[in-house]
PDB file of C-alpha atoms in Angstrom:
ATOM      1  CA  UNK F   1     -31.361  60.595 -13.834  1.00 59.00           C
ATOM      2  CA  UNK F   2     -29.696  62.104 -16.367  1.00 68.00           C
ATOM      3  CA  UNK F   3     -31.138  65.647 -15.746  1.00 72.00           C
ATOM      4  CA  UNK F   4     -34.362  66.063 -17.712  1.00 84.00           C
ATOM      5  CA  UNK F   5     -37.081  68.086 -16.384  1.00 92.00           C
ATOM      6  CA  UNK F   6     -39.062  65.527 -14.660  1.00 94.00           C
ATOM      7  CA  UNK F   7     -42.837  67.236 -16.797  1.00 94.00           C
ATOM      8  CA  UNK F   8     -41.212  65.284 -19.706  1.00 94.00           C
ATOM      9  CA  UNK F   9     -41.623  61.865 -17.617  1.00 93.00           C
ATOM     10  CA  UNK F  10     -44.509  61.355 -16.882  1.00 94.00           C
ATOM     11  CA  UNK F  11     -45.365  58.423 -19.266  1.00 96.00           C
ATOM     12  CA  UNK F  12     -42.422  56.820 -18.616  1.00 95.00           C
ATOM     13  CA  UNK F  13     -42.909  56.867 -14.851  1.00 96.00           C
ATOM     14  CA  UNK F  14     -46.840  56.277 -14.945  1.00 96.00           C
ATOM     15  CA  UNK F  15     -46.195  52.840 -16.969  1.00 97.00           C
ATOM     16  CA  UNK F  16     -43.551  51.611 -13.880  1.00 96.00           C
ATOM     17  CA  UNK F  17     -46.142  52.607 -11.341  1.00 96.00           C
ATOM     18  CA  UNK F  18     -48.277  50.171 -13.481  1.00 96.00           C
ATOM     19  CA  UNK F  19     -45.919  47.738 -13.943  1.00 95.00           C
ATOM     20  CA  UNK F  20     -45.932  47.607  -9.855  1.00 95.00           C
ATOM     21  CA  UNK F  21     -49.665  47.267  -9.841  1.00 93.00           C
ATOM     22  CA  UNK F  22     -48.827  44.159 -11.992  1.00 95.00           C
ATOM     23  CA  UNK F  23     -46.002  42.432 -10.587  1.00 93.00           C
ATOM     24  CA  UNK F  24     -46.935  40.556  -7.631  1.00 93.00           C
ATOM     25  CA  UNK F  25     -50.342  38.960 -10.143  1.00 94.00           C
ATOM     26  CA  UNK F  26     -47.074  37.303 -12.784  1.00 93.00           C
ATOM     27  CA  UNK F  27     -45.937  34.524  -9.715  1.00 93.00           C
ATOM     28  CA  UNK F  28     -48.969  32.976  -8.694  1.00 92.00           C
ATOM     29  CA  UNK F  29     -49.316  30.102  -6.619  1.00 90.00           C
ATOM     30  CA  UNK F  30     -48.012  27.183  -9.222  1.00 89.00           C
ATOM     31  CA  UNK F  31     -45.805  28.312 -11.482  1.00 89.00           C
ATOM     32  CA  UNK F  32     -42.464  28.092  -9.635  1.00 88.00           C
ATOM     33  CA  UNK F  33     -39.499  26.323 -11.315  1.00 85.00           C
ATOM     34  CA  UNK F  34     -40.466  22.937 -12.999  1.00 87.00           C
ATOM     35  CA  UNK F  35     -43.845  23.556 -12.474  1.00 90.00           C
ATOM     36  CA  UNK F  36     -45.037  25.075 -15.614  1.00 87.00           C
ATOM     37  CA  UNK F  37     -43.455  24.730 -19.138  1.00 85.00           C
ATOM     38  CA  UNK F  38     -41.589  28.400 -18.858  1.00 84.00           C
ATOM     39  CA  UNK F  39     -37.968  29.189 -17.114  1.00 84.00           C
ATOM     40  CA  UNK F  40     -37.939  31.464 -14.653  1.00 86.00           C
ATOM     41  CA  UNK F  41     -35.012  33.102 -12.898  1.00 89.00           C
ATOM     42  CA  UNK F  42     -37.460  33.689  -9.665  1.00 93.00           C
ATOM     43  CA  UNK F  43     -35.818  31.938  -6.769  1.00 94.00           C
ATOM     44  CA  UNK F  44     -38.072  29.210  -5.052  1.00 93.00           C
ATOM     45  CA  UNK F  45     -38.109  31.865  -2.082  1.00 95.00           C
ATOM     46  CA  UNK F  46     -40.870  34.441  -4.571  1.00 95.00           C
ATOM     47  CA  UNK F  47     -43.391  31.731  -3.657  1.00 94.00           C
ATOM     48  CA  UNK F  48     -42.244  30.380  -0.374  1.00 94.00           C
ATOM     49  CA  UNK F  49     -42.211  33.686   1.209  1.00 96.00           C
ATOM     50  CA  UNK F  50     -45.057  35.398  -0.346  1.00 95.00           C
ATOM     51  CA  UNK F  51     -45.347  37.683   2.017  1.00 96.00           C
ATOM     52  CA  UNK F  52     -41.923  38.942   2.111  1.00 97.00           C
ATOM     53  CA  UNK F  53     -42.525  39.360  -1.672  1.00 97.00           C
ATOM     54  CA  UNK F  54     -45.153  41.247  -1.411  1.00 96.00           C
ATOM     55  CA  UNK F  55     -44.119  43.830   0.787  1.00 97.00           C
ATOM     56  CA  UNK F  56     -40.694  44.549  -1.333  1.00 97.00           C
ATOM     57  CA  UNK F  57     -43.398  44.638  -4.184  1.00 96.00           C
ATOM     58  CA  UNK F  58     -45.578  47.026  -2.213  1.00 97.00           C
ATOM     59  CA  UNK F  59     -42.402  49.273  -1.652  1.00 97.00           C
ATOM     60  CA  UNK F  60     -41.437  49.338  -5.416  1.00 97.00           C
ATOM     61  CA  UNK F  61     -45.362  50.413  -6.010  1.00 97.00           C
ATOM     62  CA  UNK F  62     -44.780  53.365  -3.629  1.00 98.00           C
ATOM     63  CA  UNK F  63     -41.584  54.096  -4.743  1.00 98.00           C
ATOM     64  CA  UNK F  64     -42.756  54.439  -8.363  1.00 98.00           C
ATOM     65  CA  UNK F  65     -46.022  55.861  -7.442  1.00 98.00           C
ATOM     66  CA  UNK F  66     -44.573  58.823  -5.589  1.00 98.00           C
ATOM     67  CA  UNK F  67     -42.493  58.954  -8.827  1.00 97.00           C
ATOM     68  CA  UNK F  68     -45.434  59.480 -10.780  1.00 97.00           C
ATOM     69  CA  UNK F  69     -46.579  62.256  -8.443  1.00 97.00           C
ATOM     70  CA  UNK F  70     -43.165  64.548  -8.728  1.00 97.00           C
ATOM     71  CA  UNK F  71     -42.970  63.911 -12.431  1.00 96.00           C
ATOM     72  CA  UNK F  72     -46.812  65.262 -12.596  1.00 96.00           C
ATOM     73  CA  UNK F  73     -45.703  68.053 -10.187  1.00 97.00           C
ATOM     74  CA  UNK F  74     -42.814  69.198 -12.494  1.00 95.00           C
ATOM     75  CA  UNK F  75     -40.234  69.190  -9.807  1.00 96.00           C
ATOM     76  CA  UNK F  76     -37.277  67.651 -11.358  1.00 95.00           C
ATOM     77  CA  UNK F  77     -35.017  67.759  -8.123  1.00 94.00           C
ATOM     78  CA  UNK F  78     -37.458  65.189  -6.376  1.00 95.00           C
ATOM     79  CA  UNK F  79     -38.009  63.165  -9.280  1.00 95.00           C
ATOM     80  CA  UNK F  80     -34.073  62.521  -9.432  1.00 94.00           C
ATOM     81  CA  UNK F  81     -33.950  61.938  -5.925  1.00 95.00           C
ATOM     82  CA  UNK F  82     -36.824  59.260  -5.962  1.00 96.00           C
ATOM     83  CA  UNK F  83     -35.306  57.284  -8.950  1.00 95.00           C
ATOM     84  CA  UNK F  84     -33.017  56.321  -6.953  1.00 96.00           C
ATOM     85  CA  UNK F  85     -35.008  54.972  -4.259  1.00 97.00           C
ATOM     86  CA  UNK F  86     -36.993  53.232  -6.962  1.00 97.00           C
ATOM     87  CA  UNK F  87     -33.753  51.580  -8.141  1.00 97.00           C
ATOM     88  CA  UNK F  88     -33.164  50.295  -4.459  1.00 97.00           C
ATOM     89  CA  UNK F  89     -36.520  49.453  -4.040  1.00 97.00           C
ATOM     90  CA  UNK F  90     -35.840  46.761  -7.610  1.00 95.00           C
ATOM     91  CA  UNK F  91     -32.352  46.233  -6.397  1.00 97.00           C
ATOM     92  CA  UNK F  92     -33.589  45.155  -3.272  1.00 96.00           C
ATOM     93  CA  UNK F  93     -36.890  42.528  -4.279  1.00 95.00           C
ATOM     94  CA  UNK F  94     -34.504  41.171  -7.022  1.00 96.00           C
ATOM     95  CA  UNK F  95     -31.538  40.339  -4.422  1.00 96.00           C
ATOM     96  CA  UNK F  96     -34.124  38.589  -2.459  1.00 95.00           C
ATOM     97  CA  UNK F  97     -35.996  36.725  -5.555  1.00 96.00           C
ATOM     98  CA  UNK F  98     -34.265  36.597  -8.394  1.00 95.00           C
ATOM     99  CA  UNK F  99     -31.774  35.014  -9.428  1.00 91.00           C
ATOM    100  CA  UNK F 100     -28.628  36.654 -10.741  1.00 84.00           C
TER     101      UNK F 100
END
């Protein structure tokens, strides 16, 4: 957000629309709190309400995908304009299941 034409990006943005892809595939069934050996900082809720979890994960993935798109399209303005919702689309799915 800092300005840079959005052309130089595209990495950068094409490895958070793959991180998206990814996301909802690290909290399977299982491995909540005291279940497995490893601390999380996912509230009990990531697992309890899957399906809210999923959708705020679907809305990062579109977020960052259309990302992807206006950094391969050049245009800078949009880019800067749709990191932020990206950032409320995070902000948002970690308010709700992680916790702070």
């Amino acid at each position: 957000d800092g300005g840079t034409d959005a052309s130089k990006l595209g990495f950068q943005s094409h490895a958070l629309a793959a991180w998206s892809a990814a996301l909802p595939t690290m909290f399977p069934a299982g491995t909540g709190q005291g279940q497995t050996a490893s601390d999380t900082k996912a509230k009990p809720e990531i697992w309890s309400n899957r399906a809210g979890f999923e959708s705020r994960a679907a809305d990062y993935a579109a977020a960052t995908a259309k990302l992807a798109d206006l950094s391969k399209a050049g245009d800078t303005a949009g880019f800067t304009a749709q990191l932020a919702l990206v950032k409320k689309t995070c902000d948002a799915c970690h308010s709700d299941f992680k916790e702070r």
